[in-house]
mmCIF file of C-alpha atoms and ligand atoms in Angstrom:
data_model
loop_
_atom_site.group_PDB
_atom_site.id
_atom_site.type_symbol
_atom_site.label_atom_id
_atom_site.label_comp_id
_atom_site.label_asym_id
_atom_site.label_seq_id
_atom_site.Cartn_x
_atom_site.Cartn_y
_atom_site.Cartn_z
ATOM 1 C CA UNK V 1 -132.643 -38.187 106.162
ATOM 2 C CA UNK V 2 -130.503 -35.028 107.126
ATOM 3 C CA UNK V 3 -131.440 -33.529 110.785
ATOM 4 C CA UNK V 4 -133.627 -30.830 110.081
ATOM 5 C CA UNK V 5 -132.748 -27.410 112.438
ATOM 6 C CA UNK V 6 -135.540 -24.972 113.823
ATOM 7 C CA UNK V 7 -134.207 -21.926 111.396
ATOM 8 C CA UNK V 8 -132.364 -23.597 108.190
ATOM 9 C CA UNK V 9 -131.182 -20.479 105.437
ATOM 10 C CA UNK V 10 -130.289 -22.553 102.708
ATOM 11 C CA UNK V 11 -128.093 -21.142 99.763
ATOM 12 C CA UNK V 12 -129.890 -17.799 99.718
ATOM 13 C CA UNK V 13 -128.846 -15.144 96.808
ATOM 14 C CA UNK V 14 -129.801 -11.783 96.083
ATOM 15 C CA UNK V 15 -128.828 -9.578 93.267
ATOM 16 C CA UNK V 16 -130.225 -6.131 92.773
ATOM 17 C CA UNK V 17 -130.114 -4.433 89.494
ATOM 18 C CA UNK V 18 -128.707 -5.737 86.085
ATOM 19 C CA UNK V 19 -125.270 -5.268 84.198
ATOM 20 C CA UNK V 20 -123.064 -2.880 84.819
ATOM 21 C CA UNK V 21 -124.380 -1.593 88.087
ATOM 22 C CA UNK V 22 -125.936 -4.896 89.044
ATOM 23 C CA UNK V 23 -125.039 -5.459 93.040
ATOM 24 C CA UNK V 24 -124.833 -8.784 94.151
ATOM 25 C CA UNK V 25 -126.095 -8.339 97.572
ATOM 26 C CA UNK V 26 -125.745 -11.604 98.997
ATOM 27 C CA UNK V 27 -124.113 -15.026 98.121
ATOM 28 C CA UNK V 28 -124.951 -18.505 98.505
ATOM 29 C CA UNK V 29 -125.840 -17.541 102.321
ATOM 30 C CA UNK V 30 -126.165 -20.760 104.257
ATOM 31 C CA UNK V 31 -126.311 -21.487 107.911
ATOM 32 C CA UNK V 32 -128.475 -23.325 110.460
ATOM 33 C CA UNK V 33 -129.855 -22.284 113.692
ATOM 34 C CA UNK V 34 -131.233 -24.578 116.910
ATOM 35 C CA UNK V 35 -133.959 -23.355 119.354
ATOM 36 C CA UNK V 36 -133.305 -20.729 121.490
ATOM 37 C CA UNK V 37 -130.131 -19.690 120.284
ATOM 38 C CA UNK V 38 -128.992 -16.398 119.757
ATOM 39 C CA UNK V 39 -126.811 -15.549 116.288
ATOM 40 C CA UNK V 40 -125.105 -12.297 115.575
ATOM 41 C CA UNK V 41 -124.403 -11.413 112.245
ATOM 42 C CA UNK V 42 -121.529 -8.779 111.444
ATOM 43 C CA UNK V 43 -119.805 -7.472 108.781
ATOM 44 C CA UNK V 44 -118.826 -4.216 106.992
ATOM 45 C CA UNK V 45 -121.693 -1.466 105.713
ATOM 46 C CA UNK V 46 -123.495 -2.741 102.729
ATOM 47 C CA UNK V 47 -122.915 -6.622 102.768
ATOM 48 C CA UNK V 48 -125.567 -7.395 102.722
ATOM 49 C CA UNK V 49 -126.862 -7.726 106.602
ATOM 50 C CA UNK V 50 -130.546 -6.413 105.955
ATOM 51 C CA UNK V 51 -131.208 -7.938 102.782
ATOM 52 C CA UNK V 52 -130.806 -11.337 104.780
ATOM 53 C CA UNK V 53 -133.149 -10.298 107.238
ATOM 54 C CA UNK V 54 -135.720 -9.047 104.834
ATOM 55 C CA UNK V 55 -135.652 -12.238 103.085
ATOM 56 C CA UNK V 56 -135.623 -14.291 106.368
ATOM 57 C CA UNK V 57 -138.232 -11.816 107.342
ATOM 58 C CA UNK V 58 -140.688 -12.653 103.745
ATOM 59 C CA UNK V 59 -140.412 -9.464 102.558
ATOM 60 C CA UNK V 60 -138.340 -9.968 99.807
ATOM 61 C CA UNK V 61 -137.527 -12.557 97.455
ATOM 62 C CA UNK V 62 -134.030 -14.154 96.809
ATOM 63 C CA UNK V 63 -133.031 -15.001 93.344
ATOM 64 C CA UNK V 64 -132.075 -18.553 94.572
ATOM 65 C CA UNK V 65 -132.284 -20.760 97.816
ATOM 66 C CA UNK V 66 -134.701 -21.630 100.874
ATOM 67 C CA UNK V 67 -135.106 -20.113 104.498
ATOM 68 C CA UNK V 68 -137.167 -22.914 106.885
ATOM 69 C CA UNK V 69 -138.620 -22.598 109.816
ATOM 70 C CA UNK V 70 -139.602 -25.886 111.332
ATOM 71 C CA UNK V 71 -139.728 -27.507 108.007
ATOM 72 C CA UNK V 72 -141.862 -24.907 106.520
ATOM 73 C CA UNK V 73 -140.533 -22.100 103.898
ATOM 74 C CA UNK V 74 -140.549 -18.535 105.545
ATOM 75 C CA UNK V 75 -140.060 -17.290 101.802
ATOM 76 C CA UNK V 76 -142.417 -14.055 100.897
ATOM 77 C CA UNK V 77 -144.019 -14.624 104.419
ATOM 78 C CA UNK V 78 -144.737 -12.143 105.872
ATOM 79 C CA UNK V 79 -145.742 -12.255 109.971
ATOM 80 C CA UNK V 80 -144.135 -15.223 110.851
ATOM 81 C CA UNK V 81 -140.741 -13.226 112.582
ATOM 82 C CA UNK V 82 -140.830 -10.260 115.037
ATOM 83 C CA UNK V 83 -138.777 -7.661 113.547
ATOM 84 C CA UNK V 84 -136.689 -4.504 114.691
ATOM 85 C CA UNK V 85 -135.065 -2.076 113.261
ATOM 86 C CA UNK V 86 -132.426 0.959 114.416
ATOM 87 C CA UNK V 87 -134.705 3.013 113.805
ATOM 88 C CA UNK V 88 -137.813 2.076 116.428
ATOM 89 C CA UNK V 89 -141.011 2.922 114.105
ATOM 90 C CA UNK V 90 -142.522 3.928 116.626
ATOM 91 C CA UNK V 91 -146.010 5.646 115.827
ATOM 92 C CA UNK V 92 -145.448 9.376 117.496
ATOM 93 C CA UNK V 93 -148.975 10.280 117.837
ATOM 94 C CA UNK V 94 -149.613 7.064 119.957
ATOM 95 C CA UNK V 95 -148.443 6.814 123.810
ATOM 96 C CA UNK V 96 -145.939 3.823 124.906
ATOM 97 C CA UNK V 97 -149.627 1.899 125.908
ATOM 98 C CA UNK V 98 -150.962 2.028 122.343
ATOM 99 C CA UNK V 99 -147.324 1.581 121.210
ATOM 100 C CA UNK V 100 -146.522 -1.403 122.653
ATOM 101 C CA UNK V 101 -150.345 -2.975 121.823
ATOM 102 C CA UNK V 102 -150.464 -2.589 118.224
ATOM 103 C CA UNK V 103 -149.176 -5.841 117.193
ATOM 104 C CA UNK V 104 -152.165 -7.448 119.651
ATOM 105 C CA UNK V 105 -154.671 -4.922 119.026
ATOM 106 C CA UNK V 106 -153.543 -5.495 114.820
ATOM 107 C CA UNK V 107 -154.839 -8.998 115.712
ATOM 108 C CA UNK V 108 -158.115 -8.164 117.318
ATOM 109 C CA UNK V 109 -157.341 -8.424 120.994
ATOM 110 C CA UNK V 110 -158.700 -5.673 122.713
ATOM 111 C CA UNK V 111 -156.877 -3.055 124.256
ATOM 112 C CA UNK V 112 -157.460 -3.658 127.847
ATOM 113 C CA UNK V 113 -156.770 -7.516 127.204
ATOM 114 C CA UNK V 114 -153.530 -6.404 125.101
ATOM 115 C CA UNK V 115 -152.127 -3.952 127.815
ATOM 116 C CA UNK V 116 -152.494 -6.592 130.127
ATOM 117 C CA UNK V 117 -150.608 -9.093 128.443
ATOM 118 C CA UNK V 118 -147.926 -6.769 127.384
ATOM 119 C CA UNK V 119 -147.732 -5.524 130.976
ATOM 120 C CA UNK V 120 -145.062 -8.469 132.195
ATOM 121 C CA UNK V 121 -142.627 -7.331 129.343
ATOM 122 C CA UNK V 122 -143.252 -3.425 129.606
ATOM 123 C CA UNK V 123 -142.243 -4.132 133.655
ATOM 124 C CA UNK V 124 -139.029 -5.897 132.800
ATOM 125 C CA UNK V 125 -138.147 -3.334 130.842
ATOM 126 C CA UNK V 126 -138.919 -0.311 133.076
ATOM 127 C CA UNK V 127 -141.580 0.956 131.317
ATOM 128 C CA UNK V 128 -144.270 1.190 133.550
ATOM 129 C CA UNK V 129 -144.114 4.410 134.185
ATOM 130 C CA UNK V 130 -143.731 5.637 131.089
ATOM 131 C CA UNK V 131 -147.013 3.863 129.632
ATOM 132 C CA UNK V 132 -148.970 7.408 129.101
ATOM 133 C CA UNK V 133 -145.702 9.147 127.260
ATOM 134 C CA UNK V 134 -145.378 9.965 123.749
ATOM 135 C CA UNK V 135 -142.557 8.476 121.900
ATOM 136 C CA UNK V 136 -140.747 12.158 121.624
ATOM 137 C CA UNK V 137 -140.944 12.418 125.194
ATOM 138 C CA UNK V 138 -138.816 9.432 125.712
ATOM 139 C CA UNK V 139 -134.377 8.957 126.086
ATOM 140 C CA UNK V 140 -133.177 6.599 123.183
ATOM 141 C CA UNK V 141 -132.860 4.120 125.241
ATOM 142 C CA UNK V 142 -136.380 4.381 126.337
ATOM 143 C CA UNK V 143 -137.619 4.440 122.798
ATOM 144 C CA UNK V 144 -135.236 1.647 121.944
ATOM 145 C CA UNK V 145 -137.131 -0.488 125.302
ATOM 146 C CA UNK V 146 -140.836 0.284 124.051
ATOM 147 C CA UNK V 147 -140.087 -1.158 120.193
ATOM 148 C CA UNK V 148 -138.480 -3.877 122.231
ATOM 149 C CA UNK V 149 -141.492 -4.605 123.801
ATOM 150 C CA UNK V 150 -143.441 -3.956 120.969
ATOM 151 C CA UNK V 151 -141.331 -6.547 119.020
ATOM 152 C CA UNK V 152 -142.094 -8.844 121.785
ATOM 153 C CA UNK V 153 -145.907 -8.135 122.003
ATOM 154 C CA UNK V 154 -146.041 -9.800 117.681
ATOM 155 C CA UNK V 155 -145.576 -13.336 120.101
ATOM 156 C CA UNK V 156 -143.275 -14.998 117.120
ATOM 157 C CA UNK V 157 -140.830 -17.019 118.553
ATOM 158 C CA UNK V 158 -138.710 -15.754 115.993
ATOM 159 C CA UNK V 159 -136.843 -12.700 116.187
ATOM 160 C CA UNK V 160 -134.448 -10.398 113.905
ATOM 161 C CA UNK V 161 -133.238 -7.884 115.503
ATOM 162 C CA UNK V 162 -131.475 -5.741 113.010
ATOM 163 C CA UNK V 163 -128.748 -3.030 115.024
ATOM 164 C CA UNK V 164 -131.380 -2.120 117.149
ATOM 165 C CA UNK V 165 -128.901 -0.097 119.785
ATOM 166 C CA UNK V 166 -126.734 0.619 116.987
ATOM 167 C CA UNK V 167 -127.279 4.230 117.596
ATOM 168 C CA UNK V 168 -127.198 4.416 121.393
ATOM 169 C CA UNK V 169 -124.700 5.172 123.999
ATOM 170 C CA UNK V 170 -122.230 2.446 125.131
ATOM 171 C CA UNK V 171 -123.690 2.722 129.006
ATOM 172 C CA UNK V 172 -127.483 2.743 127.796
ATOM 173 C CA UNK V 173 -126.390 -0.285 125.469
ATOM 174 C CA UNK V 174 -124.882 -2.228 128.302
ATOM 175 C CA UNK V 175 -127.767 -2.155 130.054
ATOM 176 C CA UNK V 176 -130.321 -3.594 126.859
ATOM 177 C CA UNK V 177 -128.063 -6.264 126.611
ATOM 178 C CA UNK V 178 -128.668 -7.539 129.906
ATOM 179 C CA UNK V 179 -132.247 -6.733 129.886
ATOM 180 C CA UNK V 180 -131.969 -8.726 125.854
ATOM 181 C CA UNK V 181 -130.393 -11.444 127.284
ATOM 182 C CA UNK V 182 -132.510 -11.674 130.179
ATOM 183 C CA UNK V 183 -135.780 -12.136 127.899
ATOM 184 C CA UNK V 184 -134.498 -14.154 125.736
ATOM 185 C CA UNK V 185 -133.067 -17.021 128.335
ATOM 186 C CA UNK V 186 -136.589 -16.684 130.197
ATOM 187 C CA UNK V 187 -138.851 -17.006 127.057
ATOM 188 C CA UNK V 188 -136.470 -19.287 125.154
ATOM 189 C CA UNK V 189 -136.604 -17.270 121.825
ATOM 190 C CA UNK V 190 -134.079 -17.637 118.879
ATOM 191 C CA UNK V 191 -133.202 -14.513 117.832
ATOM 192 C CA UNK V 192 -130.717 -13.260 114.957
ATOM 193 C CA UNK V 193 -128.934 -9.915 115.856
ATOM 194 C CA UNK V 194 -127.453 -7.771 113.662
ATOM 195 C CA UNK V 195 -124.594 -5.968 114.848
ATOM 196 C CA UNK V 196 -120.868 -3.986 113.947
ATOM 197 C CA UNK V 197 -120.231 -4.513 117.416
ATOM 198 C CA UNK V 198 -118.018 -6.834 118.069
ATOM 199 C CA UNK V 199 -117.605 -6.907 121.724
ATOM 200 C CA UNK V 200 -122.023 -6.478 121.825
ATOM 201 C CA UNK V 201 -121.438 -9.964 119.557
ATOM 202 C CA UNK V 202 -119.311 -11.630 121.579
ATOM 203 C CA UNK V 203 -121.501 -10.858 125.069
ATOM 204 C CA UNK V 204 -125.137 -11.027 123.461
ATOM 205 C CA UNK V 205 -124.392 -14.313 121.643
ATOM 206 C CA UNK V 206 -124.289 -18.588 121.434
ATOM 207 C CA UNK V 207 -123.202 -18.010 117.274
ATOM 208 C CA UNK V 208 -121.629 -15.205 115.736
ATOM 209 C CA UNK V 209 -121.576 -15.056 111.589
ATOM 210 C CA UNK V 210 -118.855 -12.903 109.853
ATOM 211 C CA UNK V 211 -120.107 -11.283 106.430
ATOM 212 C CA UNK V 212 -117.834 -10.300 103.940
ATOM 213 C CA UNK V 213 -118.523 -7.695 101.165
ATOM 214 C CA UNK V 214 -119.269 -7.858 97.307
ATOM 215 C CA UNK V 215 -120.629 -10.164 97.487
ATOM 216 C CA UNK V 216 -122.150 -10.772 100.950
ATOM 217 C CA UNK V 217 -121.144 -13.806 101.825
ATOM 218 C CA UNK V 218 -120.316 -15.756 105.444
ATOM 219 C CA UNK V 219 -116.847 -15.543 105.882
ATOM 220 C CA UNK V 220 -116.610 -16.970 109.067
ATOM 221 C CA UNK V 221 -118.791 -18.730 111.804
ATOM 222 C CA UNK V 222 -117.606 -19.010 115.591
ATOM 223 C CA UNK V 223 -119.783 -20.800 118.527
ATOM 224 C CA UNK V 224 -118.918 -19.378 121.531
ATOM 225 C CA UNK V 225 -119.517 -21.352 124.857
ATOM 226 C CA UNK V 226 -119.467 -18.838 127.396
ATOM 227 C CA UNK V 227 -122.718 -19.036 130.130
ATOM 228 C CA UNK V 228 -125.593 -17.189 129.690
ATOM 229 C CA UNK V 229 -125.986 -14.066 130.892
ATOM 230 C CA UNK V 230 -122.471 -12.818 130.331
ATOM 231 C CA UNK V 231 -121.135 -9.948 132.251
ATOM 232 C CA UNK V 232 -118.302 -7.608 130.909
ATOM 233 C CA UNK V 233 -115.978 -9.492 132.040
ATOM 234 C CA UNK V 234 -116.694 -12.557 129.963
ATOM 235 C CA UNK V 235 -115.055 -10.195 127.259
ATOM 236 C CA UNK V 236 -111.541 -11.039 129.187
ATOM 237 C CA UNK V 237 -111.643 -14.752 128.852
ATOM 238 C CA UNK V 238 -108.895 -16.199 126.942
ATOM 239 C CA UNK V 239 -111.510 -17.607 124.341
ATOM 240 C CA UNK V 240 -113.137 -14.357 123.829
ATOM 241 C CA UNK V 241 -110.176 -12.671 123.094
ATOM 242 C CA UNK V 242 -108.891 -15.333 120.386
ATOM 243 C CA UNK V 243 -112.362 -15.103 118.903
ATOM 244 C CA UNK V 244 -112.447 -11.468 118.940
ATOM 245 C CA UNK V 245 -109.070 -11.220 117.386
ATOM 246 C CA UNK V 246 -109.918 -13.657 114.356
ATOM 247 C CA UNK V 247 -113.120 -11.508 113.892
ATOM 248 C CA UNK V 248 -111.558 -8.275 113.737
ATOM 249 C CA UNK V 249 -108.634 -9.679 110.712
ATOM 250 C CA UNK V 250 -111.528 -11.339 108.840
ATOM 251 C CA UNK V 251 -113.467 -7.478 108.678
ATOM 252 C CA UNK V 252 -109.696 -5.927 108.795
ATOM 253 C CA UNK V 253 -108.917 -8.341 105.612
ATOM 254 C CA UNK V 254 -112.704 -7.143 104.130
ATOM 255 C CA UNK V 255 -112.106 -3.335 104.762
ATOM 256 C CA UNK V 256 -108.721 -3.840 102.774
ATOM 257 C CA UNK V 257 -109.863 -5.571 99.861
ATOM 258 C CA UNK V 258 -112.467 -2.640 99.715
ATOM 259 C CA UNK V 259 -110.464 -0.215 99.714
ATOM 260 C CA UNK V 260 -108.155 -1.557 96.860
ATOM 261 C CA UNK V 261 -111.170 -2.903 94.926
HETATM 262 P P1 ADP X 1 -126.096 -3.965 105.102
HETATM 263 O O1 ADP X 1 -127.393 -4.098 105.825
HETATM 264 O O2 ADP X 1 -125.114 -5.045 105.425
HETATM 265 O O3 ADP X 1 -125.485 -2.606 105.291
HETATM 266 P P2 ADP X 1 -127.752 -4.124 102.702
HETATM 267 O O4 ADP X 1 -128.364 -5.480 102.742
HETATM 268 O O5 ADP X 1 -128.609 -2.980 103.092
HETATM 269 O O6 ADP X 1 -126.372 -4.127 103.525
HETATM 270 O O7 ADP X 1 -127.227 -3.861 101.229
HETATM 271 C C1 ADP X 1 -126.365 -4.768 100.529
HETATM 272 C C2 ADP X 1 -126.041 -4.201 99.158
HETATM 273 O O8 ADP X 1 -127.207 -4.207 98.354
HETATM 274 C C3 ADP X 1 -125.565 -2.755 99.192
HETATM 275 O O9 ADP X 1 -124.587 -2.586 98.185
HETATM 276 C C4 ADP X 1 -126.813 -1.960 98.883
HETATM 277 O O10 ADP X 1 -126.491 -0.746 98.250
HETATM 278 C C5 ADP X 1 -127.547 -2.904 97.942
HETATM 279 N N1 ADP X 1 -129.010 -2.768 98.053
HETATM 280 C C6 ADP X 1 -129.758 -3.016 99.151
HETATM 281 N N2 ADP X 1 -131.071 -2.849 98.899
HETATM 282 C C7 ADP X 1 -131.159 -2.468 97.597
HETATM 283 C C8 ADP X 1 -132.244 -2.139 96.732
HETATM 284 N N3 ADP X 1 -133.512 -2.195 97.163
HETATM 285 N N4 ADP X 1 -131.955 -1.795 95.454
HETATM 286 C C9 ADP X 1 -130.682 -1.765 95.012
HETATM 287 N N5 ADP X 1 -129.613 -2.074 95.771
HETATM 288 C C10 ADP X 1 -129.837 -2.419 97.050
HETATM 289 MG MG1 MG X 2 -128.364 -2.843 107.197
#
């Protein structure tokens, strides 16, 4: 019998419409991920990065193929992944507390009980004094931290992350990678990242994917070996670079073919 992997994405497809302006949003997707490993995923604007994830995540259907988790089919699950988005969802009439508690609360723990689990994580990422605030009366990055810990709070071992600092500052980003990275190596999640940063790839992850457009399919799949946590240096090391340079032709190749498709 073949080894069986914690995350196995088997052959996925996904086409959206029909005919002429049918979209064929992803490919014959197919990868394999270990326990506690950490995969980016990045490729151009609209192939097909978030349709992946809302498969992987249950949410939608593919026309064809399998996601597995431990054996069992995530397909039209729901629950079974934390997810985050750019954009934190974050309710704005709720404080950081009640924020950060739903997914507990959602499940019948009671709010002291939930605040008091969640506490550990809301500490690690500075939040603790920012419990009482309302999500407007947080920085980005400070929104960005409490849907972190929110994400963290669902307890699935599973996470998709899906450009979650893709709108914040390069200094404010530097700093939730190490804080990312941090909770991740201590609680020994898997987590799939999407990203259009390479450099973010290359110091966030054990796996990076390469997506190419129309359709989305993996183009290209690097392991990098670098120790965890990585510092900004680890960007300089000769195997970084060569990686980093055969990731930007593969998207340079994809943004060409775009443009004379
Ligand atoms: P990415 O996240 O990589 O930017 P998406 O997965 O959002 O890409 O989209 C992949 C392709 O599928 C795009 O061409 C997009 O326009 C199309 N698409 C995504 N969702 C839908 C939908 N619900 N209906 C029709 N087309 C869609
Ligand atoms: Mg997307």
């Amino acid at each position: 019998m073949p080894e069986q992997h914690y995350l196995e994405v088997s052959g996925l497809s996904k086409q959206f419409g029909t005919g002429d302006g049918a979209v064929t949003a992803i490919r014959d997707v197919s990868f394999h991920l270990d326990e506690g490993r950490f995969l980016s995923v990045i490729g151009p604007s609209g192939c097909g990065k978030s349709t992946l994830f809302n498969i992987i995540a249950g949410l939608m259907s593919p026309d064809a193929g399998d996601v597995t988790l431990m054996g069992e089919s995530l397909l039209m699950k729901p629950g079974r992944t934390g997810y985050m988005l750019q954009k934190d969802l974050l309710l704005p009439w709720r404080t950081v507390a009640d924020n950060i508690t739903l997914p507990q609360t959602l499940q019948g723990v009671c709010r002291k009980k939930a605040l008091q689990n969640a506490l550990p994580d809301a500490r690690a990422c500075g939040l603790e004094a920012l419990l009482h605030r309302r999500p407007d009366e947080l920085s980005g990055g400070q929104r960005q931290r409490a849907a972190l810990v929110r994400t963290l709070q669902s307890g699935k071992p599973l996470l998709l992350l899906d450009e979650p600092f893709g709108a914040l500052d390069a200094i404010t980003r530097l700093s939730l990678h190490q804080l990312l990275t941090g909770l991740c190596l201590r609680k020994g999640l898997t987590v799939l990242f999407v990203t259009h940063d390479v450099d973010e790839a290359l110091l966030l992850s054990d796996e990076v994917l390469v997506m190419g457009c129309q359709p989305g399919r993996i183009i290209g799949h690097y392991t990098l070996t670098q120790a965890k946590p990585r510092a900004i240096t680890a960007l300089a090391h000769p195997e970084m670079m060569q990686i980093k340079a055969d990731i930007m032709v593969l998207l340079e190749q994809e943004v060409k073919t775009d443009a004379a498709g």
